[in-house]
Tab-separated table of C-alpha atoms and ligand atoms in Angstrom:
chain	number	residue	atom	x	y	z
A	263	MET	CA	-9.758	-10.592	2.909
A	264	LEU	CA	-9.042	-8.417	5.849
A	265	SER	CA	-11.755	-6.575	8.076
A	266	ARG	CA	-10.414	-3.257	9.435
A	267	LEU	CA	-10.703	-4.819	13.215
A	268	GLN	CA	-8.311	-7.881	11.917
A	269	LEU	CA	-6.434	-5.492	10.733
A	270	ILE	CA	-5.652	-3.139	14.048
A	271	ASP	CA	-5.572	-6.510	15.654
A	272	GLN	CA	-2.887	-7.541	13.475
A	273	ILE	CA	-1.077	-4.430	14.245
A	274	LYS	CA	-1.249	-4.485	18.060
A	275	ARG	CA	-0.122	-8.175	17.791
A	276	LYS	CA	2.821	-7.515	15.602
A	277	LYS	CA	3.315	-4.301	16.952
A	278	THR	CA	4.195	-2.472	13.634
A	279	PHE	CA	2.270	-0.994	10.928
A	280	LEU	CA	4.445	-1.517	8.362
A	281	CYS	CA	3.758	-2.246	4.464
A	282	ILE	CA	6.486	-3.725	2.454
A	283	GLY	CA	6.430	-2.230	-1.050
A	284	LEU	CA	7.255	-5.432	-3.878
A	285	ASP	CA	8.785	-3.363	-6.468
A	286	PRO	CA	10.995	-5.668	-8.014
A	287	ASP	CA	12.922	-3.880	-10.950
A	288	ILE	CA	14.951	-6.985	-13.140
A	289	GLN	CA	17.557	-4.914	-13.664
A	290	LYS	CA	18.368	-4.320	-9.750
A	291	ILE	CA	17.709	-7.705	-8.286
A	292	PRO	CA	20.408	-9.854	-7.502
A	293	ALA	CA	22.360	-11.240	-10.274
A	294	PHE	CA	22.456	-15.077	-8.954
A	295	LEU	CA	18.693	-15.086	-8.609
A	296	GLN	CA	18.763	-15.207	-12.683
A	297	GLN	CA	19.328	-19.089	-12.553
A	298	TYR	CA	16.030	-19.710	-11.408
A	299	ALA	CA	12.880	-19.764	-13.515
A	300	ASP	CA	11.207	-16.893	-12.355
A	301	PRO	CA	14.034	-14.509	-10.739
A	302	VAL	CA	11.376	-11.896	-9.579
A	303	PHE	CA	9.279	-14.592	-7.797
A	304	GLU	CA	12.161	-16.144	-6.159
A	305	PHE	CA	13.458	-12.398	-4.970
A	306	ASN	CA	9.677	-11.582	-3.876
A	307	LYS	CA	9.564	-15.142	-2.098
A	308	ARG	CA	12.730	-14.418	-0.133
A	309	ILE	CA	11.903	-11.018	1.205
A	310	ILE	CA	8.188	-12.129	2.114
A	311	ASP	CA	9.858	-15.342	3.937
A	312	ALA	CA	12.681	-12.602	5.651
A	313	THR	CA	9.869	-9.796	6.874
A	314	LYS	CA	6.355	-11.240	7.449
A	315	ASP	CA	6.494	-10.973	10.946
A	316	LEU	CA	7.485	-7.323	10.804
A	317	CYS	CA	4.891	-6.406	8.498
A	318	VAL	CA	1.002	-6.241	8.242
A	319	ALA	CA	0.941	-5.750	4.641
A	320	TYR	CA	2.658	-6.097	1.196
A	321	LYS	CA	2.022	-3.637	-1.586
A	322	PRO	CA	2.952	-5.019	-5.271
A	323	ASN	CA	3.194	-2.274	-7.470
A	324	ALA	CA	1.663	-3.305	-10.967
A	325	ALA	CA	3.999	-1.324	-13.097
A	326	PHE	CA	6.699	-3.727	-12.073
A	327	TYR	CA	4.974	-6.739	-13.147
A	328	GLU	CA	3.130	-5.455	-16.237
A	329	SER	CA	6.355	-3.686	-17.749
A	330	ARG	CA	7.668	-7.798	-18.310
A	331	GLY	CA	4.734	-8.673	-19.977
A	332	ILE	CA	3.205	-12.416	-19.817
A	333	LYS	CA	6.297	-13.226	-17.479
A	334	GLY	CA	5.923	-10.411	-15.267
A	335	LEU	CA	1.987	-11.071	-14.773
A	336	GLN	CA	2.890	-14.497	-13.898
A	337	SER	CA	5.219	-13.569	-11.453
A	338	LEU	CA	2.555	-11.176	-9.840
A	339	ILE	CA	0.070	-14.281	-9.870
A	340	ASP	CA	2.468	-16.154	-8.033
A	341	THR	CA	3.149	-13.691	-5.791
A	342	TYR	CA	-0.018	-13.031	-4.901
A	343	LYS	CA	-0.589	-16.229	-4.040
A	344	TYR	CA	2.461	-16.806	-1.928
A	345	LEU	CA	1.400	-13.773	0.532
A	346	PRO	CA	0.743	-14.679	3.811
A	347	LYS	CA	-3.123	-14.524	4.354
A	348	GLU	CA	-3.157	-12.745	7.735
A	349	CYS	CA	-1.130	-9.494	5.919
A	350	LEU	CA	-3.089	-7.176	3.917
A	351	SER	CA	-2.525	-7.550	0.139
A	352	ILE	CA	-2.525	-4.273	-1.550
A	353	ILE	CA	-2.272	-3.971	-5.403
A	354	ASP	CA	-0.901	-0.351	-6.012
A	355	ALA	CA	-2.314	-0.238	-9.518
A	356	LYS	CA	-3.894	3.477	-9.459
A	357	ARG	CA	-6.430	2.424	-11.853
A	358	GLY	CA	-9.472	4.832	-12.876
A	359	ASP	CA	-11.668	4.485	-15.628
A	360	ILE	CA	-15.597	4.516	-16.776
A	361	GLY	CA	-17.996	1.920	-14.764
A	362	ASN	CA	-18.063	-1.177	-17.261
A	363	THR	CA	-13.789	-0.754	-17.651
A	364	SER	CA	-14.022	-0.491	-13.894
A	365	ASP	CA	-15.587	-3.603	-13.562
A	366	GLN	CA	-13.137	-5.305	-15.606
A	367	TYR	CA	-10.025	-3.824	-13.665
A	368	ALA	CA	-11.993	-5.094	-10.358
A	369	GLN	CA	-12.245	-8.506	-11.934
A	370	ALA	CA	-8.802	-8.678	-12.684
A	371	PHE	CA	-7.375	-7.710	-9.367
A	372	PHE	CA	-10.089	-8.789	-6.760
A	373	ASN	CA	-11.995	-12.118	-8.583
A	374	GLU	CA	-9.504	-14.871	-8.050
A	375	GLU	CA	-11.759	-17.508	-9.727
A	376	ALA	CA	-11.506	-15.526	-13.178
A	377	SER	CA	-7.663	-14.083	-13.121
A	378	GLY	CA	-5.735	-15.826	-10.487
A	379	MET	CA	-5.876	-12.750	-8.144
A	380	GLY	CA	-7.981	-11.823	-5.326
A	381	PHE	CA	-5.966	-8.695	-3.705
A	382	ASP	CA	-7.581	-7.387	-0.746
A	383	ALA	CA	-6.899	-3.610	-1.453
A	384	ILE	CA	-6.456	-1.714	-4.603
A	385	THR	CA	-5.160	1.754	-5.236
A	386	VAL	CA	-7.288	3.987	-7.707
A	387	THR	CA	-7.546	7.634	-8.699
A	388	PRO	CA	-10.499	9.521	-7.843
A	389	TYR	CA	-10.404	12.085	-10.552
A	390	MET	CA	-13.201	10.360	-12.903
A	391	GLY	CA	-15.507	10.069	-9.933
A	392	ASN	CA	-18.267	7.855	-8.137
A	393	ASP	CA	-18.648	5.573	-11.128
A	394	SER	CA	-15.323	4.707	-11.478
A	395	VAL	CA	-14.761	3.835	-7.940
A	396	THR	CA	-17.767	1.857	-7.071
A	397	PRO	CA	-17.425	-0.923	-8.965
A	398	TYR	CA	-14.208	-1.807	-6.755
A	399	LEU	CA	-16.954	-1.257	-3.862
A	400	LYS	CA	-19.085	-4.226	-5.060
A	401	TYR	CA	-16.706	-6.803	-3.921
A	402	GLU	CA	-17.705	-7.179	-0.342
A	403	GLY	CA	-14.878	-6.749	2.127
A	404	LYS	CA	-12.396	-5.632	-0.465
A	405	TRP	CA	-10.647	-2.161	0.063
A	406	VAL	CA	-10.467	1.067	-2.002
A	407	ILE	CA	-7.672	2.979	-1.334
A	408	ILE	CA	-8.011	6.294	-3.122
A	409	LEU	CA	-5.122	8.634	-4.185
A	410	ALA	CA	-5.656	11.920	-2.159
A	411	LEU	CA	-2.629	13.598	-1.616
A	412	THR	CA	0.481	11.640	-3.472
A	413	SER	CA	4.297	11.907	-2.338
A	414	SER	CA	5.119	13.109	-5.690
A	415	ALA	CA	6.887	16.658	-6.114
A	416	GLY	CA	3.996	17.051	-9.048
A	417	SER	CA	0.988	16.602	-6.353
A	418	LYS	CA	1.106	20.691	-6.154
A	419	ASP	CA	0.198	20.768	-10.125
A	420	PHE	CA	-3.593	19.688	-9.013
A	421	GLN	CA	-3.653	18.568	-5.718
A	422	TYR	CA	-3.250	21.820	-4.083
A	423	LEU	CA	-5.695	23.628	-6.164
A	424	THR	CA	-8.252	25.558	-4.153
A	425	THR	CA	-12.298	24.484	-4.415
A	426	GLU	CA	-15.360	25.272	-2.461
A	427	HIS	CA	-14.603	22.305	-0.342
A	428	GLY	CA	-10.868	23.442	0.527
A	429	HIS	CA	-7.685	22.290	-1.394
A	430	LEU	CA	-8.559	19.531	-4.228
A	431	TYR	CA	-7.151	16.682	-2.184
A	432	GLU	CA	-9.489	17.661	0.599
A	433	ALA	CA	-12.625	18.235	-1.655
A	434	VAL	CA	-11.686	14.330	-2.854
A	435	ILE	CA	-11.614	12.799	0.901
A	436	GLN	CA	-14.973	14.515	1.624
A	437	LYS	CA	-16.669	13.219	-1.686
A	438	ALA	CA	-15.242	9.837	-1.313
A	439	ASN	CA	-16.426	9.528	2.374
A	440	THR	CA	-20.141	9.544	0.809
A	441	TRP	CA	-19.390	6.488	-1.004
A	442	ALA	CA	-18.487	4.083	1.677
A	443	GLY	CA	-17.041	4.110	5.365
A	444	ALA	CA	-13.680	4.036	6.993
A	445	ASP	CA	-14.336	0.251	6.834
A	446	ARG	CA	-14.413	0.087	2.996
A	447	ILE	CA	-11.730	3.218	1.973
A	448	MET	CA	-8.232	4.295	3.025
A	449	TYR	CA	-6.594	7.343	1.338
A	450	VAL	CA	-3.153	7.440	-0.106
A	451	VAL	CA	-1.193	10.165	1.484
A	452	GLY	CA	2.466	10.757	1.026
A	453	ALA	CA	4.988	10.841	3.864
A	454	THR	CA	6.550	13.940	2.164
A	455	LYS	CA	3.505	15.708	3.247
A	456	SER	CA	3.483	15.524	7.077
A	457	GLU	CA	2.191	18.797	7.287
A	458	GLU	CA	-1.182	18.408	5.960
A	459	PHE	CA	-1.948	15.331	7.912
A	460	THR	CA	-3.531	17.295	10.623
A	461	SER	CA	-5.881	19.143	8.257
A	462	ILE	CA	-6.334	15.341	6.792
A	463	ARG	CA	-7.477	13.979	9.567
A	464	LYS	CA	-10.193	16.531	9.872
A	465	PHE	CA	-12.009	15.128	7.002
A	466	ALA	CA	-10.944	11.532	7.155
A	467	PRO	CA	-10.659	10.763	11.224
A	468	ASP	CA	-10.986	7.227	11.109
A	469	ASN	CA	-10.024	5.667	7.665
A	470	PHE	CA	-6.811	4.556	7.532
A	471	LEU	CA	-3.948	6.073	5.243
A	472	LEU	CA	-1.590	4.077	3.496
A	473	VAL	CA	1.446	6.518	3.535
A	474	PRO	CA	4.316	5.749	0.963
A	475	GLY	CA	7.593	8.179	1.249
A	476	VAL	CA	9.320	7.068	3.958
A	477	GLY	CA	12.925	5.500	3.037
A	478	ALA	CA	14.044	6.568	-0.540
A	479	GLN	CA	11.762	9.435	-0.819
A	480	GLY	CA	12.740	11.057	2.052
A	481	GLY	CA	9.523	11.277	4.168
A	482	SER	CA	9.736	11.076	8.062
A	483	LEU	CA	8.093	8.460	10.086
A	484	GLU	CA	8.042	10.438	13.070
A	485	ASP	CA	6.337	13.332	11.861
A	486	VAL	CA	3.746	11.262	9.979
A	487	CYS	CA	3.182	9.468	13.243
A	488	LYS	CA	3.062	12.531	15.307
A	489	TYR	CA	0.157	14.350	13.132
A	490	GLY	CA	-1.357	11.205	11.791
A	491	MET	CA	-1.822	8.730	14.012
A	492	THR	CA	-4.927	7.725	15.687
A	493	LYS	CA	-6.040	5.762	19.006
A	494	ASP	CA	-6.216	2.513	16.614
A	495	CYS	CA	-2.999	3.713	14.876
A	496	GLY	CA	-4.754	4.550	11.391
A	497	LEU	CA	-1.495	4.276	9.404
A	498	LEU	CA	0.111	1.716	6.816
A	499	VAL	CA	3.580	3.209	6.193
A	500	ASN	CA	4.669	1.692	2.983
A	501	SER	CA	8.709	1.276	2.243
A	502	SER	CA	9.769	-0.489	-1.161
A	503	ARG	CA	13.275	0.487	-2.229
A	504	GLY	CA	14.652	1.303	1.223
A	505	ILE	CA	14.072	-2.524	1.807
A	506	ILE	CA	13.995	-4.816	-0.778
A	507	TYR	CA	17.071	-3.408	-2.273
A	508	ALA	CA	18.866	-2.868	1.044
A	509	SER	CA	21.774	-5.118	-0.563
A	510	ASN	CA	22.119	-6.736	-4.127
A	511	GLY	CA	24.424	-9.736	-2.589
A	512	GLU	CA	23.322	-13.141	-1.507
A	513	ASP	CA	22.662	-11.966	1.943
A	514	PHE	CA	19.496	-9.395	0.205
A	515	ALA	CA	16.880	-10.970	2.184
A	516	ASP	CA	18.957	-10.885	5.501
A	517	ALA	CA	19.524	-7.096	4.632
A	518	ALA	CA	15.967	-6.326	4.146
A	519	ARG	CA	14.567	-7.890	7.121
A	520	SER	CA	17.445	-5.633	9.269
A	521	GLU	CA	15.913	-2.514	7.273
A	522	ALA	CA	12.506	-3.436	8.078
A	523	GLN	CA	13.439	-4.504	11.521
A	524	LYS	CA	14.481	-0.799	11.926
A	525	LEU	CA	11.440	0.278	10.831
A	526	GLN	CA	9.370	-1.797	12.992
A	527	LEU	CA	11.264	-0.947	16.068
A	528	GLN	CA	10.379	3.168	15.294
A	529	MET	CA	6.921	1.902	14.813
A	530	GLN	CA	6.518	0.006	18.125
A	531	GLU	CA	7.897	2.844	19.773
A	532	GLU	CA	5.433	5.442	18.077
A	533	LEU	CA	2.623	2.938	18.843
A	534	GLU	CA	3.272	2.824	22.723
A	535	LYS	CA	3.989	6.757	22.998
A	536	ALA	CA	0.415	7.129	21.140
A	537	GLY	CA	-1.051	4.545	23.233
A	538	VAL	CA	-2.335	2.114	20.962
A	539	ILE	CA	-0.456	-0.615	22.642
B	850	LIG	O1	1.718	9.308	-3.547
B	850	LIG	C1	2.482	8.107	-3.643
B	850	LIG	C2	1.981	6.971	-4.445
B	850	LIG	C3	2.538	5.879	-4.464
B	850	LIG	N1	3.510	5.520	-4.530
B	850	LIG	C4	4.344	4.297	-4.434
B	850	LIG	O2	4.765	3.645	-3.205
B	850	LIG	C5	6.054	3.094	-3.755
B	850	LIG	C6	7.102	3.855	-2.686
B	850	LIG	O3	8.347	3.269	-3.067
B	850	LIG	P1	9.619	3.806	-2.289
B	850	LIG	O4	10.552	2.956	-3.151
B	850	LIG	O5	9.405	3.693	-0.779
B	850	LIG	O6	9.613	5.377	-2.929
B	850	LIG	C7	6.226	2.768	-5.193
B	850	LIG	O7	5.515	1.732	-5.555
B	850	LIG	C8	5.275	3.834	-5.526
B	850	LIG	O8	4.921	4.178	-6.827
B	850	LIG	C9	4.360	6.412	-4.072
B	850	LIG	O9	5.353	6.407	-3.945
B	850	LIG	N2	3.464	7.923	-3.642
């Protein structure tokens, strides 16, 4: 478990707010890893070893594990257990369902005794409302990360619809703020939406924002920081493919480290510029 204060402290100490996405596509990981009993776990393990001083969070996306059935689930459990305890562990599962079903999802990802996994945080979709999200909040100290404005092109289909509380993504934030405070709730906002960060900060001045979309999706780290950074940083910026697939040779972990280092150095500059460190 990682509290808001511990997260902020780690950001200041390591001079980074990088979240590394562990999205291992079995087709893309280096061929030489196939000799290991679990190539996916071996891949993740080496990425983690090479980058853990450069980031504050890791985010395995459940799809990349669930798509491989039982083997994938075992890779996910082993990866969860290998994550450094000082880093925030986020399962990007984007779940959302009625209350008793959400109870089961919460147990699957939060209750280590029951499932083998005790992630610190989970991404959830907000559209089924309060009763679909509160089951996760019953787990003291765990984080719920609610999809607000996603990085996808399709975000335009629903998230910008006008409501009496502003755009739908703004209405989502205002409502979710009534469920728990900035010590338990974060929001997903895509880096490709940097022009919306100012309006998002009006409704979520203190919440951490999980920001995917830099690197492979083309979002600008500089713009995200310009419009989204708070006095406590308030940002976890994710990169997955840009780091983990920097090379598909035997040097993949070193290549991942140098991509992560580039982001860390830019982040350090932004933290200094904003007076966070
Ligand atoms: O709005 C969203 C929400 C989640 N994601 C996820 O983040 C990573 C991004 O990966 P990259 O390789 O750095 O593009 C991936 O797991 C997505 O499912 C997102 O991109 N946008």
